[in-house]
Short mmCIF file of C-alpha atoms in Angstrom, two decimals:
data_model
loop_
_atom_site.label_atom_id
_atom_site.label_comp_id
_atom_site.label_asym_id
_atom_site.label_seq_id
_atom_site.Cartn_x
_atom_site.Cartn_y
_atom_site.Cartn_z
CA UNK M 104 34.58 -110.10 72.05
CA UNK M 105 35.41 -106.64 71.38
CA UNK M 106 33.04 -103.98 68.87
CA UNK M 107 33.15 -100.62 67.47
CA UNK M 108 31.11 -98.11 65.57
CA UNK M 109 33.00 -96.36 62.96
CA UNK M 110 31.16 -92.75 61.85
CA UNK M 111 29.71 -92.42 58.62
CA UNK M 112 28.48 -89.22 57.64
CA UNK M 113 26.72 -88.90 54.71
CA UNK M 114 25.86 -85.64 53.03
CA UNK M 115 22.90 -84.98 50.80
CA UNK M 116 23.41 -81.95 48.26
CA UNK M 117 21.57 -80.06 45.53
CA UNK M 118 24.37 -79.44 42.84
CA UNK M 119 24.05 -76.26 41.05
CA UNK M 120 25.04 -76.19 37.35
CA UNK M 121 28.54 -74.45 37.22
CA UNK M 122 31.18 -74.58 34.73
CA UNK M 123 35.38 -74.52 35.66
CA UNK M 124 37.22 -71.50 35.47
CA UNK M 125 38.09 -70.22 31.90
CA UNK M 126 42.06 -70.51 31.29
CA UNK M 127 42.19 -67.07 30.93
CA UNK M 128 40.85 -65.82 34.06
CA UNK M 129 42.77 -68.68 36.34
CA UNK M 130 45.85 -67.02 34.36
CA UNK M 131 44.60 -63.73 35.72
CA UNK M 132 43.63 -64.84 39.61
CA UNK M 133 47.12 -66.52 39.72
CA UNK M 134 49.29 -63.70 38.33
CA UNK M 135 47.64 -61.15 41.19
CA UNK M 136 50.90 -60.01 43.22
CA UNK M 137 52.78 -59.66 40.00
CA UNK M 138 51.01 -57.54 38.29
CA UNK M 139 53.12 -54.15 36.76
CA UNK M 140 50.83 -50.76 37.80
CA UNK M 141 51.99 -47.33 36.21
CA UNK M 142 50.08 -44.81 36.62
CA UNK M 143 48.07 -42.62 34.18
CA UNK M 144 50.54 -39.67 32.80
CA UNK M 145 48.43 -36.22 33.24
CA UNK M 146 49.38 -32.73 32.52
CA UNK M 147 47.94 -30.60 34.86
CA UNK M 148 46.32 -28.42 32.61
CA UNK M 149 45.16 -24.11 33.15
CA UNK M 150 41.81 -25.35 33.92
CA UNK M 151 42.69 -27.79 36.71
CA UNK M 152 44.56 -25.04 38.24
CA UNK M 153 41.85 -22.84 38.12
CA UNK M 154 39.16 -25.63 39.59
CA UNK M 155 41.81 -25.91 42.36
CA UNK M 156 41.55 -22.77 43.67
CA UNK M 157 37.66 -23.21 43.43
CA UNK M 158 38.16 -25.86 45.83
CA UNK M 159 35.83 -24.87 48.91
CA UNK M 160 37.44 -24.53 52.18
CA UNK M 161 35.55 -24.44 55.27
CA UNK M 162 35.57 -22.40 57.90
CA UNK M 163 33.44 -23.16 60.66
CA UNK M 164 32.80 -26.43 62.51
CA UNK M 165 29.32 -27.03 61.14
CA UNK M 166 31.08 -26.37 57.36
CA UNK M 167 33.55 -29.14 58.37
CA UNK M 168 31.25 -31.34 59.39
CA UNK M 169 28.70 -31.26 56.22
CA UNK M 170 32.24 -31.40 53.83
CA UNK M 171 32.90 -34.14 55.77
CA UNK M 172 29.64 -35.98 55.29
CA UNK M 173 29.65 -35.28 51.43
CA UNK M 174 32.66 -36.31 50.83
CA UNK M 175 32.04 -39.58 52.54
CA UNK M 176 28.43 -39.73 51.24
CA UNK M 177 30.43 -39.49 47.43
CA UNK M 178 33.17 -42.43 48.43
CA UNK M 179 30.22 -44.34 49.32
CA UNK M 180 28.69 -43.60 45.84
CA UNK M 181 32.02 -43.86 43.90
CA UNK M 182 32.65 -47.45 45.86
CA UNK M 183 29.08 -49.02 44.82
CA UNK M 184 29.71 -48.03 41.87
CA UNK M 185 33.27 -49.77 41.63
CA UNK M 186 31.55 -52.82 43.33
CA UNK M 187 28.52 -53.03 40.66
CA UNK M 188 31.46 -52.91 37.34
CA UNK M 189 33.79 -55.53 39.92
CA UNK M 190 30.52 -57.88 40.33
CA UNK M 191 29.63 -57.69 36.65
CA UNK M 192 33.04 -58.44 35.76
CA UNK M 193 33.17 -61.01 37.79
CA UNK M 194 29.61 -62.52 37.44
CA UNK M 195 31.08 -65.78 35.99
CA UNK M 196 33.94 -66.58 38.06
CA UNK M 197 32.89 -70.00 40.00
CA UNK M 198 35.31 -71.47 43.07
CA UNK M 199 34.83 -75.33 42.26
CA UNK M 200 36.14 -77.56 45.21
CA UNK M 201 35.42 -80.99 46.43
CA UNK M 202 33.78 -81.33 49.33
CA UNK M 203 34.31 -84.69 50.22
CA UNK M 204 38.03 -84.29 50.84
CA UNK M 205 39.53 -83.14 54.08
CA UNK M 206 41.59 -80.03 53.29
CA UNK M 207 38.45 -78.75 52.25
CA UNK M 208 35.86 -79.53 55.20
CA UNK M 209 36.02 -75.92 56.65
CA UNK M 210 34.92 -74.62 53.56
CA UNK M 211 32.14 -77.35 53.04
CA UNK M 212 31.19 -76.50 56.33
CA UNK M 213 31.32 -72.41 55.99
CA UNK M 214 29.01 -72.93 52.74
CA UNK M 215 26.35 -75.47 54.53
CA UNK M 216 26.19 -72.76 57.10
CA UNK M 217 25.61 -69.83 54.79
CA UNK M 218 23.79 -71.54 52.01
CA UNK M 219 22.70 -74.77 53.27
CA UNK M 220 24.65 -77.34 51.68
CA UNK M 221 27.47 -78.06 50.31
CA UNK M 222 27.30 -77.72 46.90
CA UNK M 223 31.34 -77.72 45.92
CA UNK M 224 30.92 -74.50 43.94
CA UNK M 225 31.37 -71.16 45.42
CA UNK M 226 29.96 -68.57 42.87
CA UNK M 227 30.35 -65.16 42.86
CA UNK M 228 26.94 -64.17 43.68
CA UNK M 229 27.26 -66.13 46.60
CA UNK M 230 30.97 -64.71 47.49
CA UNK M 231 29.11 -61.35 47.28
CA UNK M 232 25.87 -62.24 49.43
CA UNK M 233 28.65 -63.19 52.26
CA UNK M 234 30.32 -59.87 51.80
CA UNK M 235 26.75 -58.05 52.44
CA UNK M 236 25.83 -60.28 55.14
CA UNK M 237 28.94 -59.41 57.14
CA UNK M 238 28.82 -55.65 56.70
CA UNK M 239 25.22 -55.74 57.86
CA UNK M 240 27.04 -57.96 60.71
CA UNK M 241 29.52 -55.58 61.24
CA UNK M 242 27.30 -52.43 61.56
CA UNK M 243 24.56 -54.38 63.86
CA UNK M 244 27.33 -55.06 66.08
CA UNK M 245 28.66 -51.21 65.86
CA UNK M 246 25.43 -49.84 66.60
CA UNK M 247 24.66 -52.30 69.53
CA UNK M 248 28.12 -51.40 71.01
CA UNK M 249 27.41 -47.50 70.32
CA UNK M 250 23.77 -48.19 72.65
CA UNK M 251 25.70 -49.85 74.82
CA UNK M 252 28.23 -47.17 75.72
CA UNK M 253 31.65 -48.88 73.72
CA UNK M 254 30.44 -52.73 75.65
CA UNK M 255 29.45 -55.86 73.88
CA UNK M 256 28.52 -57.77 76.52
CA UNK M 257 24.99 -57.77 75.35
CA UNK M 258 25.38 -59.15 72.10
CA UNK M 259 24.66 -62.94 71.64
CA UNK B 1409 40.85 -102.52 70.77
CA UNK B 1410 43.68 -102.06 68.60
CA UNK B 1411 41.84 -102.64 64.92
CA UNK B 1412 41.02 -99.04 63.18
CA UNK B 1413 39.14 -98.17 60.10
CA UNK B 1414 41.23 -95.54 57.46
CA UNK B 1415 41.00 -93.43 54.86
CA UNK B 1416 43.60 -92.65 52.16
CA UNK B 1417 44.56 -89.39 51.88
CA UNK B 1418 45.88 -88.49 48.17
CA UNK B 1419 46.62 -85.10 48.77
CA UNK B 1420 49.17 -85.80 51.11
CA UNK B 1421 49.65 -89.53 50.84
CA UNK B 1422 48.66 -89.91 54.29
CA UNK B 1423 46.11 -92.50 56.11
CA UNK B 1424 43.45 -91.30 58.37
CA UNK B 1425 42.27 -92.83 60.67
CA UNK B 1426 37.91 -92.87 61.14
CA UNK B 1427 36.69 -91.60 64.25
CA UNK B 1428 34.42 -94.05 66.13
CA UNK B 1429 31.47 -93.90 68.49
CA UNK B 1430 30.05 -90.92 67.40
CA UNK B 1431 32.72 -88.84 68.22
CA UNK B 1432 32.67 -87.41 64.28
CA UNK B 1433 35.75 -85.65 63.97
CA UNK B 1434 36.95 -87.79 60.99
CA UNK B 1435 33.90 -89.81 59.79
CA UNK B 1436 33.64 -91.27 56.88
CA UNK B 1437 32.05 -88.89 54.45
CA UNK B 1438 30.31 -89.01 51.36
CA UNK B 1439 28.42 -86.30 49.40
CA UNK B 1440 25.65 -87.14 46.92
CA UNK B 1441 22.99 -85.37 44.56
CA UNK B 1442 19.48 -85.61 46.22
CA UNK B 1443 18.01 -84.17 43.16
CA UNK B 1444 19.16 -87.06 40.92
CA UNK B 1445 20.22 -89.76 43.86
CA UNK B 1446 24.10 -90.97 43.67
CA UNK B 1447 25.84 -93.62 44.20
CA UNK B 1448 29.44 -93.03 45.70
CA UNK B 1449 31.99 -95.72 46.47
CA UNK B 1450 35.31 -95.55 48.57
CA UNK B 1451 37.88 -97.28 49.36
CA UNK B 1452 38.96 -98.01 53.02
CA UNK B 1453 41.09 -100.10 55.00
CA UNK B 1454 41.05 -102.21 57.86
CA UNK B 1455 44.36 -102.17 60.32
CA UNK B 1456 45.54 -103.56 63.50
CA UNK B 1457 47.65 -101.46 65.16
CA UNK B 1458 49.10 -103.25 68.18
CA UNK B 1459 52.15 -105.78 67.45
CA UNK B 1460 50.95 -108.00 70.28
CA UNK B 1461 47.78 -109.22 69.34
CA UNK B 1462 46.00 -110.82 66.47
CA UNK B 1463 42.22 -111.19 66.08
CA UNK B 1464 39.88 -113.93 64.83
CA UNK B 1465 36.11 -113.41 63.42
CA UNK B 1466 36.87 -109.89 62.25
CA UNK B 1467 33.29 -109.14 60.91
CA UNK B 1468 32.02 -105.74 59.55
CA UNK B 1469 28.85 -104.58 58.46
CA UNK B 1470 26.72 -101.14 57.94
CA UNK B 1471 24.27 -100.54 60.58
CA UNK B 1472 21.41 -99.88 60.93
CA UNK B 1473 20.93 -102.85 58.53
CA UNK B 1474 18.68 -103.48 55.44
CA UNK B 1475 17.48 -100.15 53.93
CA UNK B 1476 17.60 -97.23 56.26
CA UNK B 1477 14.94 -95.04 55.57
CA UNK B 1478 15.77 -91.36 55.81
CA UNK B 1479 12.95 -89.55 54.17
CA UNK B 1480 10.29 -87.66 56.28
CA UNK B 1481 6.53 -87.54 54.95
CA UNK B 1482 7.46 -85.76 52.35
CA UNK B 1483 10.30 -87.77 50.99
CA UNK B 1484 8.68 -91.39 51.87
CA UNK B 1485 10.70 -93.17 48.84
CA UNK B 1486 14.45 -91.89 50.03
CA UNK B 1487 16.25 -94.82 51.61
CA UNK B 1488 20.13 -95.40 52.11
CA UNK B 1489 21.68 -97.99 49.70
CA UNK B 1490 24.79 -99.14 51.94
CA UNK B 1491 27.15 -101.94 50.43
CA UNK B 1492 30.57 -103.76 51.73
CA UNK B 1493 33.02 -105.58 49.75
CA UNK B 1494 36.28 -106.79 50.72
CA UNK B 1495 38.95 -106.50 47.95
CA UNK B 1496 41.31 -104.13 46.57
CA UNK B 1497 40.47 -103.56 43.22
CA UNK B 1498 36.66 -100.97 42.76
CA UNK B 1499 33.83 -103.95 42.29
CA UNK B 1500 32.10 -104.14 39.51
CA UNK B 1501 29.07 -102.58 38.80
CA UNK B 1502 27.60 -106.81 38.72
CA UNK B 1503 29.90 -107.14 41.62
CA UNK B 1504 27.79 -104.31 44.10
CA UNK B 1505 24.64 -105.52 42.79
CA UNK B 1506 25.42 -109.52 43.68
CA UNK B 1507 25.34 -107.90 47.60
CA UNK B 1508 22.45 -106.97 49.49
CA UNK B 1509 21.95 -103.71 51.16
CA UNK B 1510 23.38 -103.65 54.75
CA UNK B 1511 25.12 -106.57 54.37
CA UNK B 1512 28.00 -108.29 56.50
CA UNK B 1513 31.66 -109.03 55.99
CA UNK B 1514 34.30 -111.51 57.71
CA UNK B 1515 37.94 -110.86 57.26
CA UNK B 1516 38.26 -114.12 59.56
CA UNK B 1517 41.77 -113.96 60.93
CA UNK B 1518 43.82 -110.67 60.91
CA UNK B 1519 47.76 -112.10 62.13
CA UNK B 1520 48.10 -115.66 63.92
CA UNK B 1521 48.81 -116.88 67.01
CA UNK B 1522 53.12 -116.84 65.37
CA UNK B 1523 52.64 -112.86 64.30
CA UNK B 1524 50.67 -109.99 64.13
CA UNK B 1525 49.61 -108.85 60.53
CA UNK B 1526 49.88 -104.89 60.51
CA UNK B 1527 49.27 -104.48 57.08
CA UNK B 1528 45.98 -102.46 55.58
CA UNK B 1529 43.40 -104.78 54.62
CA UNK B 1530 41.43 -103.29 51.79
CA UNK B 1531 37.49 -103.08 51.24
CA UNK B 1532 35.15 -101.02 49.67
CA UNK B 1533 31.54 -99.62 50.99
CA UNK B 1534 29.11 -98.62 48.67
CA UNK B 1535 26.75 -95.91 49.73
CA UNK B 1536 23.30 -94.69 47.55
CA UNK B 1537 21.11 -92.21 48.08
CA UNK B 1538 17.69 -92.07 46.27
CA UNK B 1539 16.62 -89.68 43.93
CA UNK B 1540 13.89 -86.88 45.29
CA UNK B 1541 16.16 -87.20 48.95
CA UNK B 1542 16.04 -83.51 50.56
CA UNK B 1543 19.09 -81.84 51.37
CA UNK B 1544 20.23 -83.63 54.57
CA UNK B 1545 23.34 -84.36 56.14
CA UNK B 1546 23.00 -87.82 57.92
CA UNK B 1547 25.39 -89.30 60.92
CA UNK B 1548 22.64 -92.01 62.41
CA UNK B 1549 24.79 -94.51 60.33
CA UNK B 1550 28.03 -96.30 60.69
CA UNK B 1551 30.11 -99.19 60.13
CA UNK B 1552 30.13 -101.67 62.89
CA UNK B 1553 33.19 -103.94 63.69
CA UNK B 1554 33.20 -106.86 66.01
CA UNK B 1555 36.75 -109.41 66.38
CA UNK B 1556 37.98 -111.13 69.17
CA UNK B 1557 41.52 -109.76 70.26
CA UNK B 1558 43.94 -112.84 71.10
CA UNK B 1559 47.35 -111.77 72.78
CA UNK B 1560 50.59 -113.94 70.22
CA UNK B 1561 52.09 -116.99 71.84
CA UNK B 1562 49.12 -117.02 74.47
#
């Protein structure tokens, strides 16, 4: 007499209400790679020319440093504000998948780990949350390396 | 033990084959909606996979048998639903409810003592999940399959 147990796994979800991607913006998502760019035609006109040699230039170390810092301190502005007109662009864009099939299990999985459960739709809110949660990742793991003299070994 | 338990893979038009013992790297998974309950059905198949044996009293059933309770104080009421049917056509809605919960199935005689039969032997489970069941993911279930293995021409 010979027996076996065969797994079952069975998965319990909450579904959230989604609807499919619009035509129109699958169109769009699909046609990224092709897309023709040409950049804006400017004249550079006698006030540019004058800003321009307006432009401060520093001289010391300590100047260099604090140009350095504003200018980074107004990417970081310019790039949340990109991000906030991206995300409200993109509010409605939904990634619907089924989790029950097998090309799609490391997904399923990623999204029980994040969100706990599997819902089988990845929103955009949710695509974003992930984005935040790994730069706050990223810059606990800088500064832990930085207190730690360049080494990770400390980090669990 | 040369009888496995498979999946069919439309994507790719591929069987897989279910993973046994616990192991869990290709169970047999279904997803449901705990705020509603669900009922989800699939198709799977039954296959011997070694050309010198056939096997008599195939039986399969779900285990742990009956209703399997998987609620926790707060969720007394959620139970698993879990059906077996052999055939190859989906039952019938009259067809599932004919069956009892946990219940058993004999494919008999897979081959004869002439030939082995390699061929995919259809059946169906049936798996429900309660409305009000909390978000869970639940693996203390499976399909149990006993035969008896008899070499050909022995």
């Amino acid at each position: 007499m010979i027996s076996e147990y065969f797994d079952v796994k069975i998965r319990v979800i909450f579904p959230r209400i989604t609807k499919p991607l619009p035509e129109k913006d699958n169109a769009q998502i699909n046609a990224v790679g092709n897309f023709n760019y040409e950049p804006p035609k400017t004249v550079a006109s006698t006030s540019d020319v004058i800003a321009d040699n307006d432009i401060f230039i520093p001289k010391t170390n300590k100047e260099k440093v604090e140009n350095l810092k504003n200018t980074l301190s107004d990417l970081e502005n310019k790039f949340e504000k990109i991000l906030k007109y991206i995300n409200k662009k993109c509010k409605h864009i939904v990634l619907e998948y089924d989790p029950n099939l097998t090309k799609n299990e490391a997904l399923a999985a990623a999204e029980a780990e994040l969100f706990g459960y599997a819902s089988g739709a990845i929103t955009y809110d949710m695509y974003e949350q992930t984005v935040r949660f790994q730069e706050k990742i990223d810059r606990y793991i800088s500064h832990l390396s930085i207190e730690n003299n360049g080494r990770l070994e400390s980090v669990a | 033990m040369a009888l496995f338990i498979y999946k069919y893979n439309e994507d790719n038009s591929e069987f897989i084959e279910i993973s046994k013992n616990g192991a869990g790297t290709s169970p047999i998974q279904t997803t449901h909606n705990g705020t509603d309950g669900q009922v989800v059905e699939e198709k799977l198949y039954l296959k011997n996979d070694d050309q010198s044996l056939f096997f008599t009293n195939v039986e399969l059933s779900a285990t742990p048998p009956k209703m399997v309770r998987v609620g926790d104080i707060n969720y007394p009421e959620a139970f698993i639903n879990y059906k077996i049917i052999i055939q190859d056509e989906q039952p019938t809605e009259s067809e599932w409810l004919a069956v009892e919960s946990g219940n058993k199935v004999n494919f008999e005689t897979i081959g004869t003592n002439q030939a082995a039969d390699l061929s995919y032997k259809p059946f169906w489970i049936q798996v429900g999940i309660a409305p009000g069941t909390r978000v869970q993911t639940i693996d203390g279930v499976s399909l149990y399959l006993s035969a008896e293995a008899n070499t050909i021409g022995g």
